[in-house]
Every structure is written in structure tokens, then in C-alpha cells.
Amino acid sequence: MSDSLWWLPSLLVFAIAGAIAVVGIAALRRATARRDAATDSSLAELQRRAGGLLVRTDNRVQESEDELGFAQAQFGDVAVIDYRNAIDTARRRLREAFLLQQRLDDAEPDTVDERRRWNTQIIELCTSADAAIASEDSRFRELRSTERNAPQQLLVVQTQLAAAEERADEIRALRQGLADRFAPSALLTLDRHLDDASELLVSATGLLQAAALRMQDGGVEPVADALRSAHDEVARSSGALSAGEGAAARIAAAETAAAGLAAQLREGIAEARAVRDGHVDPAAAIALNLCVDQAGMALAEHARAERAGGVAVDPLADLDALRGAIDRLDAATSAARGQQDRLEHARVALGGALVAARSHIAAARDCIAERRSVVGAPARTRLAEAERQLMLAEQESDPVDALDIARRAVRLADDAEALAHYDAELRGH
């Protein structure tokens, strides 16, 4: 090789080294991409499993609570002590799982490790909750496997049915009194629960009659299924009747709360006008003027309802209208109000906000319960978080913070109800 080509071997060495480096980097990138894809796939599967377990475990706990009532009536209080404790344990673990799901659903970004860890914890909690009640469920199913106590079981369910029918008659009488005072729209939820209860009681009556006939004919095996189905119908009717009583109570509570909010709103208007007249910022004055006008319209509508004696009035809608007007007025004047004034104002507003939160949470809970076979984890998670926020609001010593938390509970409950409706529509229910 001539002296002029002394550099050629070095060039070949560097070229080979560069090619190896390029190939190595490309291989590393492909391996990294494969690992990332595998991580995304495994995390998605973990999340799907956790969400499915949340739904199944929530339904399992609800079913076990229904089972507890039948077991208590059939075998006595002492026999169900362990069963009740197992359900309480499962419910606590389920609440922890819903709290973790809420962390995953909130707006704050989570790392991959956090999402994996929290989903794993949800799966563990749900599995543990299910295991806590599985053995008790199995034990009572075995107790009922024999038909020797069929006559006694029939008597138990007949007694439960009679009590439920008497309770339904009382609620119908209560409903008639409300119908004389309020608009039909205020009674829609109550009517729906009463209709559901009536259908279930009719079904339970037919099942018990069929069971009695089979027992007279000497048929044994089918009786247990009929009695069980009859009990389930009576238990579901009791749930519908309780929901109906709750709806009636919310109407009365809304009427009382609306009167208090109207008085608060009148004071708020006067205060807002005083703030507006002494405010140097024209933009703030314009905003206050708008809120004062809106509040005045809400008060006028409330006054019209009072003059009508409650007839053709929906107190729940009236309460929401007044609460909305107060919220807007409060937001418009808070910047110009001193801290002590804000505290006093929040203390007064908090009562109405808590009533509204309880009402919206109850509506969402009823909506999910009626559709629990199709409602997924997001709706249930938001309901659980709304209930937690309401509990925090009730315990919060700072009225300003408590008011904000109560309003957050209302928004979460509304989200839960909307998601439940969406799940039902998606699945054709």
C-alpha cells in the first residue's frame, strides 16, 4: 500500500464502528418501543379488570345486604351476626376501592407506576371484599337448600308482604296529600317508586300463591325457588318504598329550605346593592346588577308560589332556582366582601347547599340502584365521591370551605346521574 493511502485502514475501522453504533441504537429504540407498548397494554388490561371488579363487587355487596334481611327474618338475629359483620367489612373495603378509583379519575395526572399500583390495590380490595361475604353467602344458601321449613318460610314472606302492602298504602295516602299542594312534576320521582313497588308486590303475591298451591299438592323442590323469588320481590319493593319516602321527605325539606333561602336571597340582594353602590369598579357594578336582576326574578317566582299556597309548585325546582341565584350573587359580591362577611354569608348559605347536595345525591343513588345491572364504575365512583364530599362538608368547620365542598358534591352527584343514564341508554335499558 502506498504511503498516500495510509489513512484507509483507519477509515474502514471508523466506518464499521459507526455502522455498529447505528444498528445498536436502532435496536435499542425498537426494544424500548416494544416495552412501552407492552406496558400500555398491560396497564389497560389492569384498568379494565379493576373497573369490572368494582361493578361486580358493588352489586355483590348490595345483593348480600338483601340476602341479610331474608336470613335475619328466617333464622333470627343471632344467626346473622357474622353475616352482618362480613358485609360491613366488605363495604369498608369497597369504599376504599372507590376512593382509589376517584384518584385515578380526577384531573391530576398520575404516573404509570401510580396507576398500576392503585389499580392493583383496587383489585385486591374488591377481591378481599368479595371473599369477606362469600363464605357467609354460601352458608345461608346451604341452610335454605332443604325444604323442611317451607311452611315457616312461606309465613315469613307472607308477613313481610303484608307489612310492605300496609306501608305502600301509607305512602299512597302521603302522596295524595302532597298532590293537593304541589305540581305533578314535583311528584314524578315519588310516583315512579310507588309504581315500581306496586308491580313488585303484585308479583310477590302471585309467587306466594303459587308456592302455597305447590305445597298443598305435595310438590317440594320448586317451592324454595318461588319463596326466594317472592322474598326478593318484597325486598325490592321495600327498597322502592324507602326511596319513595325519601322523595316525599325531600319535597317537604325543599319547601322548608326554600323559605329560608328566599329570606337569605332578599338580604343578599340588599347587600349586593350596597356593595354595588359603593364599588369603584364599573365592571364589578355591571356584574352585580345582572346578578341582582336574576335574583329578583327568582324571588318573584318564589313569591308567586307562596301566594298560590303551594298549588302547582315544584319545591325542588324552586329550591334549585333560589340556590342558583344565591350562588351567582355570592360569586359576584365575594371579591368586595370582607372575610368576616364572607364567613357569615357562607354559614347561612351552607344549610341550603347541604339540602341540595343530599337531594342530588339521593337522586343519583336511586338512578344507579334502578339500573345497577348496567351502570359502570365511572357513575358509581362519582356517586361515592359525592357522598364523601358531602360527609366532608358536614364535618368542615370553615363555612366557606364547607360551602365549596357541598357545591362540589352536587356537581359530582349530577355527573353520576348523567353517567348512569348514559350507561343505560348505551345498553338499551
Short mmCIF file of C-alpha atoms in Angstrom, two decimals:
data_model
loop_
_atom_site.label_atom_id
_atom_site.label_comp_id
_atom_site.label_asym_id
_atom_site.label_seq_id
_atom_site.Cartn_x
_atom_site.Cartn_y
_atom_site.Cartn_z
CA MET A 1 0.00 0.00 0.00
CA SER A 2 1.39 3.39 -0.98
CA ASP A 3 2.19 5.99 1.64
CA SER A 4 -0.55 8.22 0.21
CA LEU A 5 -3.26 5.69 1.36
CA TRP A 6 -2.03 5.30 4.92
CA TRP A 7 -5.38 6.58 6.25
CA LEU A 8 -7.58 3.94 4.52
CA PRO A 9 -7.45 1.22 7.25
CA SER A 10 -8.42 3.78 9.91
CA LEU A 11 -11.31 4.98 7.79
CA LEU A 12 -12.60 1.41 7.42
CA VAL A 13 -12.41 0.86 11.19
CA PHE A 14 -14.36 4.05 11.95
CA ALA A 15 -16.96 3.22 9.28
CA ILE A 16 -17.54 -0.25 10.72
CA ALA A 17 -17.77 1.15 14.27
CA GLY A 18 -20.29 3.78 13.12
CA ALA A 19 -22.44 1.18 11.40
CA ILE A 20 -22.46 -0.96 14.54
CA ALA A 21 -23.45 2.06 16.63
CA VAL A 22 -26.35 2.94 14.27
CA VAL A 23 -27.61 -0.64 14.30
CA GLY A 24 -27.33 -0.76 18.09
CA ILE A 25 -29.26 2.48 18.58
CA ALA A 26 -32.00 1.33 16.22
CA ALA A 27 -32.28 -1.98 18.05
CA LEU A 28 -32.44 -0.18 21.41
CA ARG A 29 -35.23 2.09 20.17
CA ARG A 30 -37.21 -0.89 18.88
CA ALA A 31 -36.79 -2.68 22.20
CA THR A 32 -37.89 0.45 24.09
CA ALA A 33 -40.95 0.82 21.84
CA ARG A 34 -41.86 -2.83 22.44
CA ARG A 35 -41.52 -2.37 26.20
CA ASP A 36 -43.68 0.79 26.13
CA ALA A 37 -46.36 -0.96 24.06
CA ALA A 38 -46.35 -3.91 26.42
CA THR A 39 -46.60 -1.53 29.41
CA ASP A 40 -49.57 0.34 27.87
CA SER A 41 -51.32 -2.93 27.03
CA SER A 42 -50.82 -4.47 30.47
CA LEU A 43 -51.91 -1.24 32.22
CA ALA A 44 -55.06 -1.00 30.08
CA GLU A 45 -55.92 -4.61 30.92
CA LEU A 46 -55.29 -3.93 34.62
CA GLN A 47 -57.62 -0.90 34.49
CA ARG A 48 -60.35 -2.89 32.75
CA ARG A 49 -60.10 -5.62 35.33
CA ALA A 50 -60.23 -3.14 38.23
CA GLY A 51 -63.28 -1.34 36.78
CA GLY A 52 -65.12 -4.61 36.20
CA LEU A 53 -64.38 -5.81 39.73
CA LEU A 54 -65.67 -2.53 41.19
CA VAL A 55 -69.03 -3.02 39.48
CA ARG A 56 -69.31 -6.72 40.34
CA THR A 57 -68.28 -6.21 43.97
CA ASP A 58 -70.69 -3.28 44.44
CA ASN A 59 -73.53 -5.43 43.09
CA ARG A 60 -72.41 -8.38 45.24
CA VAL A 61 -72.50 -6.28 48.41
CA GLN A 62 -75.95 -4.92 47.53
CA GLU A 63 -77.25 -8.44 46.90
CA SER A 64 -75.77 -9.66 50.18
CA GLU A 65 -77.49 -6.84 52.06
CA ASP A 66 -80.81 -8.01 50.56
CA GLU A 67 -79.90 -11.58 51.50
CA LEU A 68 -79.19 -10.49 55.08
CA GLY A 69 -82.78 -9.29 55.57
CA PHE A 70 -84.20 -12.63 54.49
CA ALA A 71 -81.70 -14.57 56.59
CA GLN A 72 -82.48 -12.48 59.66
CA ALA A 73 -86.24 -12.98 59.26
CA GLN A 74 -85.78 -16.70 58.69
CA PHE A 75 -83.09 -17.68 61.20
CA GLY A 76 -83.08 -14.88 63.81
CA ASP A 77 -80.76 -12.04 64.87
CA VAL A 78 -78.07 -14.17 66.50
CA ALA A 79 -77.58 -16.34 63.42
CA VAL A 80 -76.75 -13.37 61.19
CA ILE A 81 -74.22 -11.56 63.42
CA ASP A 82 -71.23 -12.90 61.48
CA TYR A 83 -73.02 -12.26 58.21
CA ARG A 84 -73.65 -8.61 59.15
CA ASN A 85 -70.01 -8.16 60.22
CA ALA A 86 -68.81 -9.66 56.95
CA ILE A 87 -70.98 -7.25 54.94
CA ASP A 88 -69.72 -4.29 56.99
CA THR A 89 -66.13 -5.36 56.31
CA ALA A 90 -66.82 -5.73 52.60
CA ARG A 91 -68.50 -2.30 52.47
CA ARG A 92 -65.47 -0.63 54.11
CA ARG A 93 -63.07 -2.21 51.63
CA LEU A 94 -65.33 -1.24 48.73
CA ARG A 95 -65.32 2.39 49.90
CA GLU A 96 -61.51 2.33 49.92
CA ALA A 97 -61.54 0.95 46.37
CA PHE A 98 -63.90 3.69 45.16
CA LEU A 99 -61.64 6.32 46.75
CA LEU A 100 -58.66 4.95 44.80
CA GLN A 101 -60.74 4.96 41.59
CA GLN A 102 -61.61 8.61 42.23
CA ARG A 103 -57.88 9.41 42.43
CA LEU A 104 -57.44 7.75 39.06
CA ASP A 105 -60.39 9.67 37.56
CA ASP A 106 -59.53 13.14 38.87
CA ALA A 107 -57.91 15.84 36.77
CA GLU A 108 -54.44 15.49 38.30
CA PRO A 109 -52.03 13.48 36.08
CA ASP A 110 -50.74 10.21 37.54
CA THR A 111 -47.54 8.36 36.74
CA VAL A 112 -47.64 4.89 35.19
CA ASP A 113 -46.37 3.40 38.46
CA GLU A 114 -49.11 5.15 40.44
CA ARG A 115 -51.85 3.99 38.07
CA ARG A 116 -50.52 0.43 38.17
CA ARG A 117 -50.23 0.46 41.97
CA TRP A 118 -53.69 1.96 42.56
CA ASN A 119 -55.43 -0.36 40.09
CA THR A 120 -53.71 -3.31 41.75
CA GLN A 121 -54.91 -2.10 45.15
CA ILE A 122 -58.48 -1.76 43.79
CA ILE A 123 -58.36 -5.36 42.57
CA GLU A 124 -57.02 -6.55 45.94
CA LEU A 125 -59.65 -4.61 47.89
CA CYS A 126 -62.52 -5.86 45.70
CA THR A 127 -61.27 -9.45 45.90
CA SER A 128 -60.95 -9.13 49.66
CA ALA A 129 -64.45 -7.60 49.96
CA ASP A 130 -65.92 -10.41 47.90
CA ALA A 131 -64.14 -13.04 49.98
CA ALA A 132 -65.43 -11.45 53.19
CA ILE A 133 -69.02 -12.27 52.30
CA ALA A 134 -68.63 -15.31 50.05
CA SER A 135 -68.44 -17.84 52.86
CA GLU A 136 -71.48 -16.34 54.64
CA ASP A 137 -73.48 -16.29 51.41
CA SER A 138 -72.63 -19.93 50.86
CA ARG A 139 -73.57 -20.88 54.41
CA PHE A 140 -77.05 -19.40 54.18
CA ARG A 141 -77.63 -20.88 50.74
CA GLU A 142 -76.91 -24.29 52.25
CA LEU A 143 -79.32 -23.59 55.09
CA ARG A 144 -82.05 -22.98 52.59
CA SER A 145 -81.24 -25.99 50.45
CA THR A 146 -83.65 -28.10 52.49
CA GLU A 147 -87.41 -27.68 52.14
CA ARG A 148 -88.26 -28.87 55.64
CA ASN A 149 -89.03 -25.33 56.78
CA ALA A 150 -91.02 -24.37 53.70
CA PRO A 151 -94.26 -23.64 55.64
CA GLN A 152 -92.40 -21.39 58.06
CA GLN A 153 -90.63 -19.64 55.19
CA LEU A 154 -93.95 -19.09 53.48
CA LEU A 155 -95.33 -17.50 56.65
CA VAL A 156 -92.26 -15.25 56.96
CA VAL A 157 -92.59 -13.92 53.43
CA GLN A 158 -96.37 -13.52 53.75
CA THR A 159 -95.80 -11.43 56.87
CA GLN A 160 -93.20 -9.32 55.06
CA LEU A 161 -95.57 -8.89 52.13
CA ALA A 162 -98.43 -7.75 54.36
CA ALA A 163 -96.18 -5.21 56.06
CA ALA A 164 -94.95 -3.91 52.71
CA GLU A 165 -98.51 -3.55 51.38
CA GLU A 166 -99.56 -1.65 54.50
CA ARG A 167 -96.54 0.60 54.12
CA ALA A 168 -97.37 1.20 50.45
CA ASP A 169 -100.91 2.26 51.42
CA GLU A 170 -99.48 4.77 53.91
CA ILE A 171 -97.17 6.25 51.29
CA ARG A 172 -100.03 6.49 48.78
CA ALA A 173 -102.02 8.48 51.36
CA LEU A 174 -98.99 10.71 51.90
CA ARG A 175 -98.68 11.14 48.15
CA GLN A 176 -102.31 12.24 47.88
CA GLY A 177 -101.71 14.95 50.47
CA LEU A 178 -98.70 16.18 48.52
CA ALA A 179 -100.67 16.10 45.25
CA ASP A 180 -103.17 18.56 46.74
CA ARG A 181 -100.38 21.05 47.33
CA PHE A 182 -97.72 20.60 44.67
CA ALA A 183 -97.32 20.35 40.92
CA PRO A 184 -97.25 16.88 39.27
CA SER A 185 -93.63 17.47 38.29
CA ALA A 186 -92.67 17.54 41.98
CA LEU A 187 -94.16 14.05 42.43
CA LEU A 188 -92.60 12.30 39.43
CA THR A 189 -89.87 10.55 41.42
CA LEU A 190 -92.29 9.53 44.18
CA ASP A 191 -94.79 8.19 41.61
CA ARG A 192 -92.11 6.16 39.88
CA HIS A 193 -91.04 4.49 43.11
CA LEU A 194 -94.66 3.77 44.06
CA ASP A 195 -95.35 2.22 40.66
CA ASP A 196 -92.25 0.05 40.97
CA ALA A 197 -93.26 -1.07 44.47
CA SER A 198 -96.81 -1.90 43.35
CA GLU A 199 -95.60 -4.07 40.47
CA LEU A 200 -93.20 -5.92 42.74
CA LEU A 201 -95.87 -6.54 45.38
CA VAL A 202 -98.28 -7.92 42.79
CA SER A 203 -95.54 -10.23 41.51
CA ALA A 204 -94.68 -11.37 45.05
CA THR A 205 -98.34 -12.12 45.77
CA GLY A 206 -98.57 -14.34 42.70
CA LEU A 207 -95.39 -16.18 43.62
CA LEU A 208 -96.60 -16.87 47.17
CA GLN A 209 -99.93 -18.13 45.90
CA ALA A 210 -98.15 -20.46 43.50
CA ALA A 211 -95.87 -21.69 46.30
CA ALA A 212 -98.82 -22.39 48.60
CA LEU A 213 -100.56 -24.40 45.88
CA ARG A 214 -97.43 -26.46 45.22
CA MET A 215 -97.09 -27.23 48.91
CA GLN A 216 -100.71 -28.41 49.03
CA ASP A 217 -100.08 -30.63 46.02
CA GLY A 218 -97.05 -32.17 47.66
CA GLY A 219 -94.53 -30.52 45.36
CA VAL A 220 -91.42 -29.71 47.35
CA GLU A 221 -88.47 -28.82 45.15
CA PRO A 222 -89.95 -25.83 43.25
CA VAL A 223 -91.24 -24.17 46.43
CA ALA A 224 -87.86 -22.84 47.58
CA ASP A 225 -87.28 -21.02 44.32
CA ALA A 226 -90.74 -19.47 44.42
CA LEU A 227 -90.33 -18.39 48.04
CA ARG A 228 -86.92 -16.97 47.32
CA SER A 229 -88.20 -15.04 44.32
CA ALA A 230 -91.16 -13.77 46.35
CA HIS A 231 -88.83 -12.59 49.10
CA ASP A 232 -86.62 -10.85 46.56
CA GLU A 233 -89.64 -9.05 45.11
CA VAL A 234 -90.77 -7.96 48.59
CA ALA A 235 -87.23 -6.81 49.46
CA ARG A 236 -87.01 -4.82 46.23
CA SER A 237 -90.43 -3.30 46.90
CA SER A 238 -89.22 -2.23 50.35
CA GLY A 239 -86.29 -0.51 48.67
CA ALA A 240 -88.65 1.25 46.26
CA LEU A 241 -90.92 2.29 49.14
CA SER A 242 -87.93 3.64 51.08
CA ALA A 243 -86.89 5.60 48.02
CA GLY A 244 -90.47 6.90 47.74
CA GLU A 245 -90.45 8.00 51.37
CA GLY A 246 -87.14 9.71 50.74
CA ALA A 247 -88.59 11.51 47.71
CA ALA A 248 -91.56 12.71 49.77
CA ALA A 249 -89.27 13.87 52.56
CA ARG A 250 -87.11 15.77 50.07
CA ILE A 251 -90.20 17.63 48.82
CA ALA A 252 -91.04 18.74 52.37
CA ALA A 253 -87.39 19.58 53.13
CA ALA A 254 -87.10 21.55 49.89
CA GLU A 255 -90.19 23.59 50.75
CA THR A 256 -88.79 24.48 54.17
CA ALA A 257 -85.30 25.16 52.82
CA ALA A 258 -86.69 27.33 50.00
CA ALA A 259 -88.38 29.62 52.50
CA GLY A 260 -85.08 30.09 54.31
CA LEU A 261 -83.17 30.65 51.07
CA ALA A 262 -85.70 33.24 49.93
CA ALA A 263 -85.08 35.25 53.09
CA GLN A 264 -81.34 34.87 52.59
CA LEU A 265 -81.65 35.95 48.97
CA ARG A 266 -83.52 39.12 49.92
CA GLU A 267 -80.74 40.01 52.33
CA GLY A 268 -78.17 39.14 49.68
CA ILE A 269 -79.83 41.47 47.16
CA ALA A 270 -79.80 44.34 49.63
CA GLU A 271 -76.15 43.68 50.45
CA ALA A 272 -75.21 43.38 46.79
CA ARG A 273 -76.87 46.70 46.04
CA ALA A 274 -74.95 48.35 48.86
CA VAL A 275 -71.69 46.85 47.60
CA ARG A 276 -72.55 47.88 44.05
CA ASP A 277 -73.36 51.46 45.02
CA GLY A 278 -70.09 51.80 46.91
CA HIS A 279 -67.95 49.97 44.39
CA VAL A 280 -65.46 51.90 42.28
CA ASP A 281 -65.08 49.25 39.57
CA PRO A 282 -67.72 49.71 36.82
CA ALA A 283 -67.26 46.13 35.60
CA ALA A 284 -67.99 44.77 39.07
CA ALA A 285 -71.05 47.01 39.32
CA ILE A 286 -72.36 45.69 35.99
CA ALA A 287 -71.85 42.09 37.13
CA LEU A 288 -73.63 42.81 40.39
CA ASN A 289 -76.53 44.45 38.56
CA LEU A 290 -77.01 41.37 36.41
CA CYS A 291 -76.98 39.04 39.42
CA VAL A 292 -79.36 41.29 41.35
CA ASP A 293 -81.83 41.21 38.43
CA GLN A 294 -81.62 37.42 38.21
CA ALA A 295 -82.07 37.08 41.95
CA GLY A 296 -85.09 39.39 41.80
CA MET A 297 -86.73 37.15 39.18
CA ALA A 298 -86.11 34.05 41.31
CA LEU A 299 -87.65 35.80 44.32
CA ALA A 300 -90.66 36.91 42.27
CA GLU A 301 -91.30 33.34 41.12
CA HIS A 302 -90.98 32.09 44.71
CA ALA A 303 -93.41 34.76 45.93
CA ARG A 304 -95.91 33.74 43.24
CA ALA A 305 -95.75 30.19 44.51
CA GLU A 306 -96.34 31.32 48.09
CA ARG A 307 -99.39 33.35 47.05
CA ALA A 308 -100.74 30.28 45.27
CA GLY A 309 -100.49 28.32 48.51
CA GLY A 310 -98.10 25.80 47.05
CA VAL A 311 -100.54 24.60 44.38
CA ALA A 312 -98.90 23.77 41.03
CA VAL A 313 -95.47 24.45 42.50
CA ASP A 314 -92.40 22.22 42.39
CA PRO A 315 -90.46 22.98 45.60
CA LEU A 316 -87.39 21.08 44.39
CA ALA A 317 -87.20 23.26 41.28
CA ASP A 318 -87.88 26.32 43.42
CA LEU A 319 -85.04 25.35 45.76
CA ASP A 320 -82.62 24.86 42.86
CA ALA A 321 -83.59 28.23 41.36
CA LEU A 322 -83.07 30.07 44.65
CA ARG A 323 -79.82 28.25 45.34
CA GLY A 324 -78.53 29.09 41.88
CA ALA A 325 -79.42 32.76 42.34
CA ILE A 326 -77.66 32.83 45.72
CA ASP A 327 -74.57 31.16 44.29
CA ARG A 328 -74.32 33.68 41.45
CA LEU A 329 -74.93 36.60 43.78
CA ASP A 330 -72.35 35.29 46.22
CA ALA A 331 -69.76 34.88 43.46
CA ALA A 332 -70.38 38.43 42.20
CA THR A 333 -70.05 40.07 45.61
CA SER A 334 -67.37 37.90 47.25
CA ALA A 335 -64.48 39.95 45.85
CA ALA A 336 -65.83 43.11 47.53
CA ARG A 337 -66.89 41.49 50.77
CA GLY A 338 -64.60 41.27 53.77
CA GLN A 339 -63.51 37.89 55.09
CA GLN A 340 -65.76 38.05 58.14
CA ASP A 341 -68.77 38.93 56.00
CA ARG A 342 -67.94 36.05 53.66
CA LEU A 343 -67.88 33.68 56.62
CA GLU A 344 -71.28 34.85 57.85
CA HIS A 345 -72.76 34.63 54.37
CA ALA A 346 -71.35 31.14 53.87
CA ARG A 347 -72.81 29.95 57.18
CA VAL A 348 -76.28 30.94 56.04
CA ALA A 349 -75.87 29.55 52.51
CA LEU A 350 -74.43 26.27 53.75
CA GLY A 351 -77.76 24.91 55.03
CA GLY A 352 -79.43 25.19 51.64
CA ALA A 353 -76.35 23.85 49.86
CA LEU A 354 -76.30 20.75 52.10
CA VAL A 355 -80.01 20.12 51.47
CA ALA A 356 -79.40 20.42 47.73
CA ALA A 357 -76.37 18.08 47.91
CA ARG A 358 -78.36 15.44 49.81
CA SER A 359 -81.22 15.74 47.31
CA HIS A 360 -78.97 15.40 44.24
CA ILE A 361 -77.02 12.53 45.79
CA ALA A 362 -80.25 10.71 46.66
CA ALA A 363 -81.49 11.17 43.09
CA ALA A 364 -78.21 9.82 41.68
CA ARG A 365 -78.23 6.91 44.13
CA ASP A 366 -81.79 6.00 43.14
CA CYS A 367 -80.90 6.26 39.45
CA ILE A 368 -77.91 3.92 39.84
CA ALA A 369 -79.83 1.47 42.04
CA GLU A 370 -82.59 1.18 39.46
CA ARG A 371 -80.04 0.46 36.73
CA ARG A 372 -77.32 -1.25 38.71
CA SER A 373 -77.15 -4.19 36.29
CA VAL A 374 -75.89 -1.88 33.53
CA VAL A 375 -74.26 1.06 35.33
CA GLY A 376 -70.47 1.02 35.15
CA ALA A 377 -67.70 2.09 37.51
CA PRO A 378 -67.46 5.80 36.47
CA ALA A 379 -71.01 6.63 37.64
CA ARG A 380 -70.60 4.64 40.85
CA THR A 381 -67.22 6.25 41.53
CA ARG A 382 -68.62 9.76 41.17
CA LEU A 383 -71.53 8.90 43.45
CA ALA A 384 -69.13 7.53 46.05
CA GLU A 385 -67.03 10.68 45.78
CA ALA A 386 -70.14 12.89 46.01
CA GLU A 387 -71.12 11.09 49.22
CA ARG A 388 -67.59 11.53 50.56
CA GLN A 389 -67.60 15.23 49.68
CA LEU A 390 -70.96 15.65 51.44
CA MET A 391 -69.53 13.98 54.54
CA LEU A 392 -66.52 16.31 54.40
CA ALA A 393 -68.81 19.33 54.01
CA GLU A 394 -70.82 18.26 57.06
CA GLN A 395 -67.61 17.91 59.09
CA GLU A 396 -65.81 21.03 57.80
CA SER A 397 -65.54 23.77 60.44
CA ASP A 398 -64.81 26.56 57.94
CA PRO A 399 -68.19 27.51 56.40
CA VAL A 400 -66.58 28.91 53.23
CA ASP A 401 -64.74 25.67 52.58
CA ALA A 402 -67.80 23.63 53.57
CA LEU A 403 -69.95 25.57 51.09
CA ASP A 404 -67.47 24.92 48.28
CA ILE A 405 -67.32 21.22 49.16
CA ALA A 406 -71.12 20.94 49.27
CA ARG A 407 -71.38 22.53 45.83
CA ARG A 408 -68.73 20.11 44.58
CA ALA A 409 -70.84 17.24 45.92
CA VAL A 410 -73.82 18.49 43.90
CA ARG A 411 -71.76 18.59 40.70
CA LEU A 412 -70.39 15.08 41.29
CA ALA A 413 -73.88 13.72 42.00
CA ASP A 414 -75.18 15.29 38.80
CA ASP A 415 -72.26 13.75 36.89
CA ALA A 416 -73.01 10.34 38.44
CA GLU A 417 -76.67 10.51 37.42
CA ALA A 418 -75.81 11.63 33.89
CA LEU A 419 -73.29 8.78 33.51
CA ALA A 420 -75.84 6.26 34.81
CA HIS A 421 -78.36 7.43 32.20
CA TYR A 422 -75.67 7.22 29.54
CA ASP A 423 -74.76 3.64 30.55
CA ALA A 424 -78.45 2.65 30.49
CA GLU A 425 -79.01 4.19 27.06
CA LEU A 426 -75.81 2.60 25.74
CA ARG A 427 -77.02 -0.83 26.79
CA GLY A 428 -80.61 -0.29 25.69
CA HIS A 429 -82.20 -0.01 29.16
#
